[in-house]
mmCIF file of C-alpha atoms and ligand atoms in Angstrom:
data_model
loop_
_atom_site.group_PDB
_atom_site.id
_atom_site.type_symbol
_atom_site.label_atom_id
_atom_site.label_comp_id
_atom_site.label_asym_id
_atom_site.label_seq_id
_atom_site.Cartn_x
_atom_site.Cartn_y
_atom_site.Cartn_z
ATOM 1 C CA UNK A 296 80.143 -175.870 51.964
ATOM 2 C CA UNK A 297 80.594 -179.689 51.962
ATOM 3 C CA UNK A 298 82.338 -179.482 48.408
ATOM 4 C CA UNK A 299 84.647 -177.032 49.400
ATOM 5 C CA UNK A 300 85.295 -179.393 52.402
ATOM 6 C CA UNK A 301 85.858 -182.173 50.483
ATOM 7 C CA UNK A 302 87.676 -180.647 47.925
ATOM 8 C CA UNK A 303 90.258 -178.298 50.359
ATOM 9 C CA UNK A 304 90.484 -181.450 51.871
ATOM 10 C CA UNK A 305 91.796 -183.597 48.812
ATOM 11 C CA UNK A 306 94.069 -180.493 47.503
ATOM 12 C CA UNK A 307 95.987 -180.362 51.093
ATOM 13 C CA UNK A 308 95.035 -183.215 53.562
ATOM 14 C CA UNK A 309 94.168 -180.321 55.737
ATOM 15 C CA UNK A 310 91.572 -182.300 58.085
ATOM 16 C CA UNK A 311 93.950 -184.726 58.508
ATOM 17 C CA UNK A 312 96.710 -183.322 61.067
ATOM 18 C CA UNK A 313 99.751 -185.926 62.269
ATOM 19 C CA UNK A 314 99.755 -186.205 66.511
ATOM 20 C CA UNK A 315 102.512 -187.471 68.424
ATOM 21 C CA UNK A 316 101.516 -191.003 70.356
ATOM 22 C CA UNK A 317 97.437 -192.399 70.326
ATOM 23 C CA UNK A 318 95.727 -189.211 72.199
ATOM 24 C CA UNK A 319 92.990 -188.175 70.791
ATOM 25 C CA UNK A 320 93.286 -184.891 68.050
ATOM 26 C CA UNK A 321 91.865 -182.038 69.577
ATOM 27 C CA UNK A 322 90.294 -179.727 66.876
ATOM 28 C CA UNK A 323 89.038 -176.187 67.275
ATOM 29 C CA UNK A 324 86.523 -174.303 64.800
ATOM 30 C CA UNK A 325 85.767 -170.714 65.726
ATOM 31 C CA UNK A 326 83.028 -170.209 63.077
ATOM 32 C CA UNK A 327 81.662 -173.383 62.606
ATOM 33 C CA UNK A 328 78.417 -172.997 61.437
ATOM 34 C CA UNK A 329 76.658 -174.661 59.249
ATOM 35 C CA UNK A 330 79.371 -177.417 59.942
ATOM 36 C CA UNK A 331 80.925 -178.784 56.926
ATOM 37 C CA UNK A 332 84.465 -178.172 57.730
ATOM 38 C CA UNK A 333 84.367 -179.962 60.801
ATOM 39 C CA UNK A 334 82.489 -182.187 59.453
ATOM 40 C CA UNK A 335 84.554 -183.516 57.198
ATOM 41 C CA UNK A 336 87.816 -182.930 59.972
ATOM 42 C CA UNK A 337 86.154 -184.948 62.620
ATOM 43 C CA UNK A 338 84.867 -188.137 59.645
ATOM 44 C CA UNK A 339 88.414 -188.306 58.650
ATOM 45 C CA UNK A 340 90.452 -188.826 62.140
ATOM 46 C CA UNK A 341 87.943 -191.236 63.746
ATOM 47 C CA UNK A 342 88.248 -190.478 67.668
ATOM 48 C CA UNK A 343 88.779 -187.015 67.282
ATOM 49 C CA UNK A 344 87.327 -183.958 69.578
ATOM 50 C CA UNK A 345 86.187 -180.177 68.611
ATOM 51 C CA UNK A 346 85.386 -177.366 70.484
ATOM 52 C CA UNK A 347 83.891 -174.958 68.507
ATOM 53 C CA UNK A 348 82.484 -171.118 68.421
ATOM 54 C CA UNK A 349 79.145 -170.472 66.829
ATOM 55 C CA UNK A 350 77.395 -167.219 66.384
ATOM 56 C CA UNK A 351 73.570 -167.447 67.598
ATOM 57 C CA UNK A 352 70.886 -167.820 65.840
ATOM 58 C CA UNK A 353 69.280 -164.837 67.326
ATOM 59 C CA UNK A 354 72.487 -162.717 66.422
ATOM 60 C CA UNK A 355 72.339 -163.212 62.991
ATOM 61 C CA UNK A 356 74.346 -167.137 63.021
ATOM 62 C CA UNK A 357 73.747 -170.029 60.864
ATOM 63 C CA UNK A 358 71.940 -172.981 61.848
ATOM 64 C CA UNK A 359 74.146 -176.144 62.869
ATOM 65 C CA UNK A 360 73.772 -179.047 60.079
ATOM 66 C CA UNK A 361 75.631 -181.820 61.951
ATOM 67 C CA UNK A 362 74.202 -185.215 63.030
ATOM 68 C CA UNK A 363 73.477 -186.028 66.638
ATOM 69 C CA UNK A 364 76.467 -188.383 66.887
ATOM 70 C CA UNK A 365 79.026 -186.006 65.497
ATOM 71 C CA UNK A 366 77.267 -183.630 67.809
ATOM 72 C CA UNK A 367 78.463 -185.495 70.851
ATOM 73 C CA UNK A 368 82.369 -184.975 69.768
ATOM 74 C CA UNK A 369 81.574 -181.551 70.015
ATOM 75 C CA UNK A 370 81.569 -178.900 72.462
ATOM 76 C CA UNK A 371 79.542 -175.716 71.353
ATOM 77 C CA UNK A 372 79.839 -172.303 72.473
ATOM 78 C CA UNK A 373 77.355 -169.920 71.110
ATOM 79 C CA UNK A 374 78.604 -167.016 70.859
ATOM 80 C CA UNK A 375 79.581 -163.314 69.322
ATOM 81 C CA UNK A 376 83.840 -164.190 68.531
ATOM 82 C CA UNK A 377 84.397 -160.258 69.075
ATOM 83 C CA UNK A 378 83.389 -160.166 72.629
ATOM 84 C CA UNK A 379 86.231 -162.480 73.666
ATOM 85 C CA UNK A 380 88.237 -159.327 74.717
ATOM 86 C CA UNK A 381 89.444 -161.393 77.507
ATOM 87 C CA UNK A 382 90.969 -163.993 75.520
ATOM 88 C CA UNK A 383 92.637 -160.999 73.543
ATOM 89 C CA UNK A 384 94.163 -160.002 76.764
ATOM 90 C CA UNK A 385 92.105 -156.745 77.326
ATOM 91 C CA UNK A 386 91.028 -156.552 80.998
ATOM 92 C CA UNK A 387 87.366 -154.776 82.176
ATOM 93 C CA UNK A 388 89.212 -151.596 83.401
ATOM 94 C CA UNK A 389 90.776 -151.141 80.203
ATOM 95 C CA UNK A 390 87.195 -150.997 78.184
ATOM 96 C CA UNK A 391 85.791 -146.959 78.485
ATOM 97 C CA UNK A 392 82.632 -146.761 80.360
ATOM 98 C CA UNK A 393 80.711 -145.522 77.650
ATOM 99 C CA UNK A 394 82.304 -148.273 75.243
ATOM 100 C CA UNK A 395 78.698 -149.232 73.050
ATOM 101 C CA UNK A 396 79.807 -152.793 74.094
ATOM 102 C CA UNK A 397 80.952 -152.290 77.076
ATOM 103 C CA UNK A 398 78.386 -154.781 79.067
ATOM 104 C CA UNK A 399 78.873 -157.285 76.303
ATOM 105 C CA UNK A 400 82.567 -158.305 76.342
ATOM 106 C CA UNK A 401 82.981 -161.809 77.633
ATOM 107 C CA UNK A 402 85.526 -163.703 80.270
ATOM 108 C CA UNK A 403 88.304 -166.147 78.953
ATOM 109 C CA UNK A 404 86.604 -168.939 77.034
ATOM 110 C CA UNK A 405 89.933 -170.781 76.434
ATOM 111 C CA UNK A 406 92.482 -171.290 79.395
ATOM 112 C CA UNK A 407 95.756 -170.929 79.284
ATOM 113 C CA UNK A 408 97.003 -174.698 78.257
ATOM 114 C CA UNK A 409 93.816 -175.251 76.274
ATOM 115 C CA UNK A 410 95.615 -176.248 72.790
ATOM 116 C CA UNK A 411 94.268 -177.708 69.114
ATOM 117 C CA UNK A 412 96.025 -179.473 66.884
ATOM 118 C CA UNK A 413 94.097 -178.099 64.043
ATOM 119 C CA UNK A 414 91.923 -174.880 63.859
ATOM 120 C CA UNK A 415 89.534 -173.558 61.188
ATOM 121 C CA UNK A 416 89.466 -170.137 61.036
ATOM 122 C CA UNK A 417 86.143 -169.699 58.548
ATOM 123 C CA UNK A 418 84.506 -166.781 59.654
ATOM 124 C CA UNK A 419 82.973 -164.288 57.461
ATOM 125 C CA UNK A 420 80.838 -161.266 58.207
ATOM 126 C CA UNK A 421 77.826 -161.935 57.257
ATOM 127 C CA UNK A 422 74.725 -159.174 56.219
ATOM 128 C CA UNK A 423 72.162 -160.140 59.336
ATOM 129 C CA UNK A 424 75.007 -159.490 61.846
ATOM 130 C CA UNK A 425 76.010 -156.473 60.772
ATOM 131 C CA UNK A 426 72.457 -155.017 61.039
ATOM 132 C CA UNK A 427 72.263 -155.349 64.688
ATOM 133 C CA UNK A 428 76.512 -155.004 65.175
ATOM 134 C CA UNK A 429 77.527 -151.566 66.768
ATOM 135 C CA UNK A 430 78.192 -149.053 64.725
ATOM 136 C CA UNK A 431 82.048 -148.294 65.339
ATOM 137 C CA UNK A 432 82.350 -152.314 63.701
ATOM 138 C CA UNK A 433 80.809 -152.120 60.600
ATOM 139 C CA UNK A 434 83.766 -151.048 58.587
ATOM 140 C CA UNK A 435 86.411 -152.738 60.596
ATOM 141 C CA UNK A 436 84.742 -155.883 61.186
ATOM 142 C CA UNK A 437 86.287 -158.033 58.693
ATOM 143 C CA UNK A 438 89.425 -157.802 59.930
ATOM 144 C CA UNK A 439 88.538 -157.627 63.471
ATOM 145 C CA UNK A 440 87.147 -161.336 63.133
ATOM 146 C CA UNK A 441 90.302 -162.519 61.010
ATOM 147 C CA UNK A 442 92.470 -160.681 63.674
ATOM 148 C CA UNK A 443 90.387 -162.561 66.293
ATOM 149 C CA UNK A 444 90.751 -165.386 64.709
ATOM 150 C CA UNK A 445 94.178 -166.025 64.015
ATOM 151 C CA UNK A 446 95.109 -164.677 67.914
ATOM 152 C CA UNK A 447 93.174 -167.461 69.407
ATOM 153 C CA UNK A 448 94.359 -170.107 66.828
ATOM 154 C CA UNK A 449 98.091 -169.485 67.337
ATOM 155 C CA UNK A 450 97.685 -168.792 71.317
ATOM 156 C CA UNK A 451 96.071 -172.497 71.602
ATOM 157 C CA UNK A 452 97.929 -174.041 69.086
ATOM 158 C CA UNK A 453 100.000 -177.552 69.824
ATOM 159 C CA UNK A 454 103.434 -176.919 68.145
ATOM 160 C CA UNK A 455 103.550 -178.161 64.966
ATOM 161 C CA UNK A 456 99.541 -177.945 64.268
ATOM 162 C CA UNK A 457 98.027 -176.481 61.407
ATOM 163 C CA UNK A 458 95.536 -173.149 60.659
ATOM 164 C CA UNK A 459 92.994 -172.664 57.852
ATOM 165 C CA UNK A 460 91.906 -169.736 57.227
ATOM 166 C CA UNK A 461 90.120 -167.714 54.530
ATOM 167 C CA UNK A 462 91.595 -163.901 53.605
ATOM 168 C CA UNK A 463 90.525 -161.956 50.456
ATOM 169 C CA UNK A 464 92.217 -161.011 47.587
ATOM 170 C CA UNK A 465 96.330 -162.522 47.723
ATOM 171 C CA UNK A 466 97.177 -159.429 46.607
ATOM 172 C CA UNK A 467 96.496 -156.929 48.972
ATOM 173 C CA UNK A 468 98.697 -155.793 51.721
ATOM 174 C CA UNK A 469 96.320 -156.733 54.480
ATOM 175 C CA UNK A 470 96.327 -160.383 53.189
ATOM 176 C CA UNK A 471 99.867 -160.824 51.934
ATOM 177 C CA UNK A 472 101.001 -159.734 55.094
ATOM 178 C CA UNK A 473 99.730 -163.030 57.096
ATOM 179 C CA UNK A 474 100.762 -164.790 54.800
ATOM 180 C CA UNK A 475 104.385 -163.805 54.852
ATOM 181 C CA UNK A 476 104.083 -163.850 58.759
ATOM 182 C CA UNK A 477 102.944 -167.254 58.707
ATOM 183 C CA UNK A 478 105.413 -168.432 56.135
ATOM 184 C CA UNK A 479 108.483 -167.856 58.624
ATOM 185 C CA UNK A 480 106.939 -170.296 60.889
ATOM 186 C CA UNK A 481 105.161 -172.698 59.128
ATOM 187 C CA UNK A 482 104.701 -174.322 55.495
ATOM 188 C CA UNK A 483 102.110 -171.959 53.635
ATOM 189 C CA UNK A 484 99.514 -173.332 51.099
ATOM 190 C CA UNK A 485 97.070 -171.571 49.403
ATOM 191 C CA UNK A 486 94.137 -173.235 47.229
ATOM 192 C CA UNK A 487 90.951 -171.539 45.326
ATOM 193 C CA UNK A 488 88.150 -173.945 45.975
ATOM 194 C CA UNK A 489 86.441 -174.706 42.255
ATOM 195 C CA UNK A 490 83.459 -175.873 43.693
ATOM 196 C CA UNK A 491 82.167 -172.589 44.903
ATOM 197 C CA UNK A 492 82.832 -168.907 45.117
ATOM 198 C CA UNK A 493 85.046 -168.677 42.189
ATOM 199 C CA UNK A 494 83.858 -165.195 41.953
ATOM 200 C CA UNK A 495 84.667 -163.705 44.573
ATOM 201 C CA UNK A 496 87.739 -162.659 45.542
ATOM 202 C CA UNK A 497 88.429 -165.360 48.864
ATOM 203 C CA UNK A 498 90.636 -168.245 49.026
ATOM 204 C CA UNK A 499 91.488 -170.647 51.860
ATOM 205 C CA UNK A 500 94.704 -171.132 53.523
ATOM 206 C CA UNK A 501 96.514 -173.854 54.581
ATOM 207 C CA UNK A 502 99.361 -173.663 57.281
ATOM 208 C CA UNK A 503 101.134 -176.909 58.738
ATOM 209 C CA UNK A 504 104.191 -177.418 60.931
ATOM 210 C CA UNK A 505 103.093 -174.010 62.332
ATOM 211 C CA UNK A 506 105.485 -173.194 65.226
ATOM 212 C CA UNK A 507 103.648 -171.513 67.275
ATOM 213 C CA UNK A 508 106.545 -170.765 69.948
ATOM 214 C CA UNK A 509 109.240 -169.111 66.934
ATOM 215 C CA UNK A 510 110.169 -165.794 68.165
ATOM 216 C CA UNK A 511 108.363 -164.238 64.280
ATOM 217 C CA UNK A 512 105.034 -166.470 65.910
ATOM 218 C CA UNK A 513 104.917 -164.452 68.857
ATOM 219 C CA UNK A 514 105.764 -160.911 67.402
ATOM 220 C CA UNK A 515 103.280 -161.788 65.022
ATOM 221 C CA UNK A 516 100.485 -162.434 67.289
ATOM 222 C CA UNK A 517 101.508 -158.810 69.500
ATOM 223 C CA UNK A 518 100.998 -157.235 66.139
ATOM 224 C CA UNK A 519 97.296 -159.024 65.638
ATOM 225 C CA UNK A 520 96.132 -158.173 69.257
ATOM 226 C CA UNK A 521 97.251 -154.707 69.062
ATOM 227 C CA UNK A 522 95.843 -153.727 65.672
ATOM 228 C CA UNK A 523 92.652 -155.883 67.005
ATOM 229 C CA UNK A 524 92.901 -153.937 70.650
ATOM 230 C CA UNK A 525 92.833 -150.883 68.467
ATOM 231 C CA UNK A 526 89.958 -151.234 66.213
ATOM 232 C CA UNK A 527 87.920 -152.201 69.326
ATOM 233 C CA UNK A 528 88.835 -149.016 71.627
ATOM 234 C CA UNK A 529 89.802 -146.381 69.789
ATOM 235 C CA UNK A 530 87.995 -144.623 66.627
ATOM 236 C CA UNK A 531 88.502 -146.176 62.831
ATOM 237 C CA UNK A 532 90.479 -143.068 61.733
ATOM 238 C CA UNK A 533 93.039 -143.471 65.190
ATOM 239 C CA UNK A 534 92.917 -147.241 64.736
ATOM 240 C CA UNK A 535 94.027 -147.092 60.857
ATOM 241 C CA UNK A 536 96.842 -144.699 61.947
ATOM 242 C CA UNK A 537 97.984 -147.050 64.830
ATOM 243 C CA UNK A 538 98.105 -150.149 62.077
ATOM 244 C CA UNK A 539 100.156 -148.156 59.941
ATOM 245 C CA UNK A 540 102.331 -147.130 62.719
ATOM 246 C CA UNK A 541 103.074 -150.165 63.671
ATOM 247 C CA UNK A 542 102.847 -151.781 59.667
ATOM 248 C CA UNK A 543 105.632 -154.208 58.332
ATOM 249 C CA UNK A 544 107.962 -153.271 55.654
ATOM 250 C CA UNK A 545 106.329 -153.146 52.549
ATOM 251 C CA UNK A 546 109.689 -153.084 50.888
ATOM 252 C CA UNK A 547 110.972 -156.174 52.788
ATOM 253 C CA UNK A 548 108.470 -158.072 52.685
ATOM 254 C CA UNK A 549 108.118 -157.963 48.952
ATOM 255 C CA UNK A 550 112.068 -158.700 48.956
ATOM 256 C CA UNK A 551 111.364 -162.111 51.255
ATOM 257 C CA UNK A 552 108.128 -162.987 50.069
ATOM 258 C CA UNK A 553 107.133 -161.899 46.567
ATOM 259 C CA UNK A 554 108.521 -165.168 44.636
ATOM 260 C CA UNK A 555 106.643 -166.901 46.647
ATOM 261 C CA UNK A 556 103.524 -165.034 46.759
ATOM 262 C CA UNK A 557 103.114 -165.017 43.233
ATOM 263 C CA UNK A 558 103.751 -168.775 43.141
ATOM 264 C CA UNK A 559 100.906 -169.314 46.047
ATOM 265 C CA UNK A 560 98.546 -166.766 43.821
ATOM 266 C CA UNK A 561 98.572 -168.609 40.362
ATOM 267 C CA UNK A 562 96.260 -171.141 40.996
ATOM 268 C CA UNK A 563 93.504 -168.351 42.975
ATOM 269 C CA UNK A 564 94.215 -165.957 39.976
ATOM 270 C CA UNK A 565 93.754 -168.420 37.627
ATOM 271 C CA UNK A 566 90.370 -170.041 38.970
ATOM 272 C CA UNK A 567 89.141 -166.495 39.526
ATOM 273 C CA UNK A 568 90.407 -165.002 36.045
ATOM 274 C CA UNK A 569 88.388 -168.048 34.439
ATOM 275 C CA UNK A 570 85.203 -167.807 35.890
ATOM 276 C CA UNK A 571 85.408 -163.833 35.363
ATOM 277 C CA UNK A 572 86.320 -164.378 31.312
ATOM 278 C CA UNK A 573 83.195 -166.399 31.288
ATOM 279 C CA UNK A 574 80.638 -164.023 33.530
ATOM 280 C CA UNK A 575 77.999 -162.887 31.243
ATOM 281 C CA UNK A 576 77.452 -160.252 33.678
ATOM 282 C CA UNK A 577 81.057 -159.045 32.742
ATOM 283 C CA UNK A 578 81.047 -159.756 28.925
ATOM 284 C CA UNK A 579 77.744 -156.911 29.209
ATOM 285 C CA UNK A 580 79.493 -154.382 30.969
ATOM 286 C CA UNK A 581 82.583 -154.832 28.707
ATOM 287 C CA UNK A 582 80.193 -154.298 25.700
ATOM 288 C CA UNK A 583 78.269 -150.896 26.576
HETATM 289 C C1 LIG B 875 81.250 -169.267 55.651
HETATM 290 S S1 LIG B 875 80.484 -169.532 57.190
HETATM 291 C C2 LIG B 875 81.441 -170.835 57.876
HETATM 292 C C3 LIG B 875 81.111 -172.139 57.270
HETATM 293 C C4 LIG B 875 81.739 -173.321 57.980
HETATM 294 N N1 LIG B 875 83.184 -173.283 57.860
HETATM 295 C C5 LIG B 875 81.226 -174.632 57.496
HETATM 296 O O1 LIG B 875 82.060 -175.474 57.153
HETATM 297 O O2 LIG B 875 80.028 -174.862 57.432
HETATM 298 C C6 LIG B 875 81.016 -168.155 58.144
HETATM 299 C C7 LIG B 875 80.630 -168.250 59.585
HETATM 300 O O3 LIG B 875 81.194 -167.160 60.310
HETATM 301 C C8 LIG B 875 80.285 -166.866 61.360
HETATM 302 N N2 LIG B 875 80.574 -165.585 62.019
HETATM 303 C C9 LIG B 875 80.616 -164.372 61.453
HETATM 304 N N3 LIG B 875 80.878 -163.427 62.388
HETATM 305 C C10 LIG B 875 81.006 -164.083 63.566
HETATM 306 C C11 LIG B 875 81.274 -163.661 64.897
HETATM 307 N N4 LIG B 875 81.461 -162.374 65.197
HETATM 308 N N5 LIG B 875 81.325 -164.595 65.867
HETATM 309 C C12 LIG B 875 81.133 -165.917 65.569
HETATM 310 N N6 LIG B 875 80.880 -166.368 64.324
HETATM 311 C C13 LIG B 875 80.812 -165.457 63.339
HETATM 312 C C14 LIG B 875 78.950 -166.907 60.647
HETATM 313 O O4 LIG B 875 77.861 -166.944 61.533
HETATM 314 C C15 LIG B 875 79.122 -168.203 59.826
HETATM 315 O O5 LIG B 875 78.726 -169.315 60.585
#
């Protein structure tokens, strides 16, 4: 993880965000674990603070790799990011009695007024969770925690901040929507780290100048809790039909946005396309 830190970092100064006057930058990470991302965000603006979100140990989580003294810039909440429901704005009377997680939801972790100047948004479902996870998240999980993400990121964000975070594959709908969301309210990067994971099919993002207050900002974050609201109450076959109820524009958005999305997809495509072209694995299958 520390190369793709390092090397995210070189491509787009990302853990390096501009503040107004000598206050100290306030960072949030909502996955941190094992810490290299914040890591390398709080080593390159000296003085800097993080909260940030880990899942436990005991839940499936990754162990925290950070020294004692980068420790104590830290403050670390252990838990499960898709119990916040109260941070998503869903209230106890709201959550059906028989709800599998009903007893588990949590109360606000971040107050109103609470804001980052820069928050990583690296979380990724990972195979010892989803053993013990409930079984109306397994499918929808992945984009529950991106959902989750994003929500809290732009709801605590100082204007003018910037968001990584890591979708799959630029191409698809569920992905190229974000980013054409984001790119009417901030400046939209997107970089294929070579040092790891060329296979697969992720890539990180990179938003600065994000304005969190634009009126596309806040109808984009109604959009995220409601599809997220909806994948948590309701069954996967009522939630998909509420998402595409409530769906952008394919048409539009491809109007507004494809130029640009191919243009922010060369680079992924390319680092992916290479490493494929030279999977052994690959060359076999193409053989038979
Ligand atoms: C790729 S790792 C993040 C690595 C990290 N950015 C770093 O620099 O070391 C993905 C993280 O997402 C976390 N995660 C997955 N689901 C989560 C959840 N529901 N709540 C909190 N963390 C979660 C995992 O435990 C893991 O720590």
């Amino acid at each position: 993880m520390l190369n793709i830190a390092i090397e995210l970092h070189d491509k787009t100064n990302c853990f390096r965000v501009p503040t107004v006057g000598d206050r100290s930058v306030a960072v949030l990470d909502l996955c941190m674990a094992p810490g290299a991302f914040l890591r390398r965000a709080l080593k390159s603006m000296p003085g800097s603070l993080a909260t940030a979100v880990t899942l436990p140990i005991a839940q499936g989580g990754h162990e925290i790799l950070l020294s004692a003294s980068l420790l104590e810039r830290i403050q670390v909440h252990e838990l499960d990011l898709n119990f916040l429901a109260a941070d998503m704005g869903l209230i106890d009377q709201e959550i059906p009695d028989d709800h599998p997680d009903k007893a588990k939801f949590l109360p606000l972790l971040l107050n109103e007024g609470c804001v980052f100047d820069l928050t990583i948004c690296d979380g990724s479902v990972q195979r010892p969770h989803r053993q013990i996870i409930a079984d109306y998240r397994q499918d929808l999980e992945p984009s529950r925690l991106l959902l989750m993400q994003l929500v809290l990121a732009m709801e605590h964000l100082e204007p003018g901040g910037t968001i990584v975070f890591r979708p799959h594959q630029i191409d698809q709908w569920e992905t190229v929507k974000p980013l054409h969301q984001f790119s009417n309210f901030g400046k939209v990067m997107a970089h294929k780290p070579t040092s790891s994971y060329q296979v697969k099919s992720s890539f990180y993002v990179v938003v600065t100048e994000v304005d969190s207050t634009h009126a596309e900002a806040l109808k984009s974050v109604a959009l995220w809790k409601s599809t997220w609201r909806a994948a948590t109450l309701i069954c996967e076959l009522e939630a998909t039909a509420h998402s595409a109820e409530i769906d952008l524009d394919s048409e539009r958005v491809l109007n507004e946005f494809g130029a640009r999305l191919i243009e922010l997809g060369e680079q992924v495509w390319r680092v992916q396309a290479e490493v494929l072209g030279n999977a052994n694995w690959l060359k076999k299958e193409a053989a038979k």
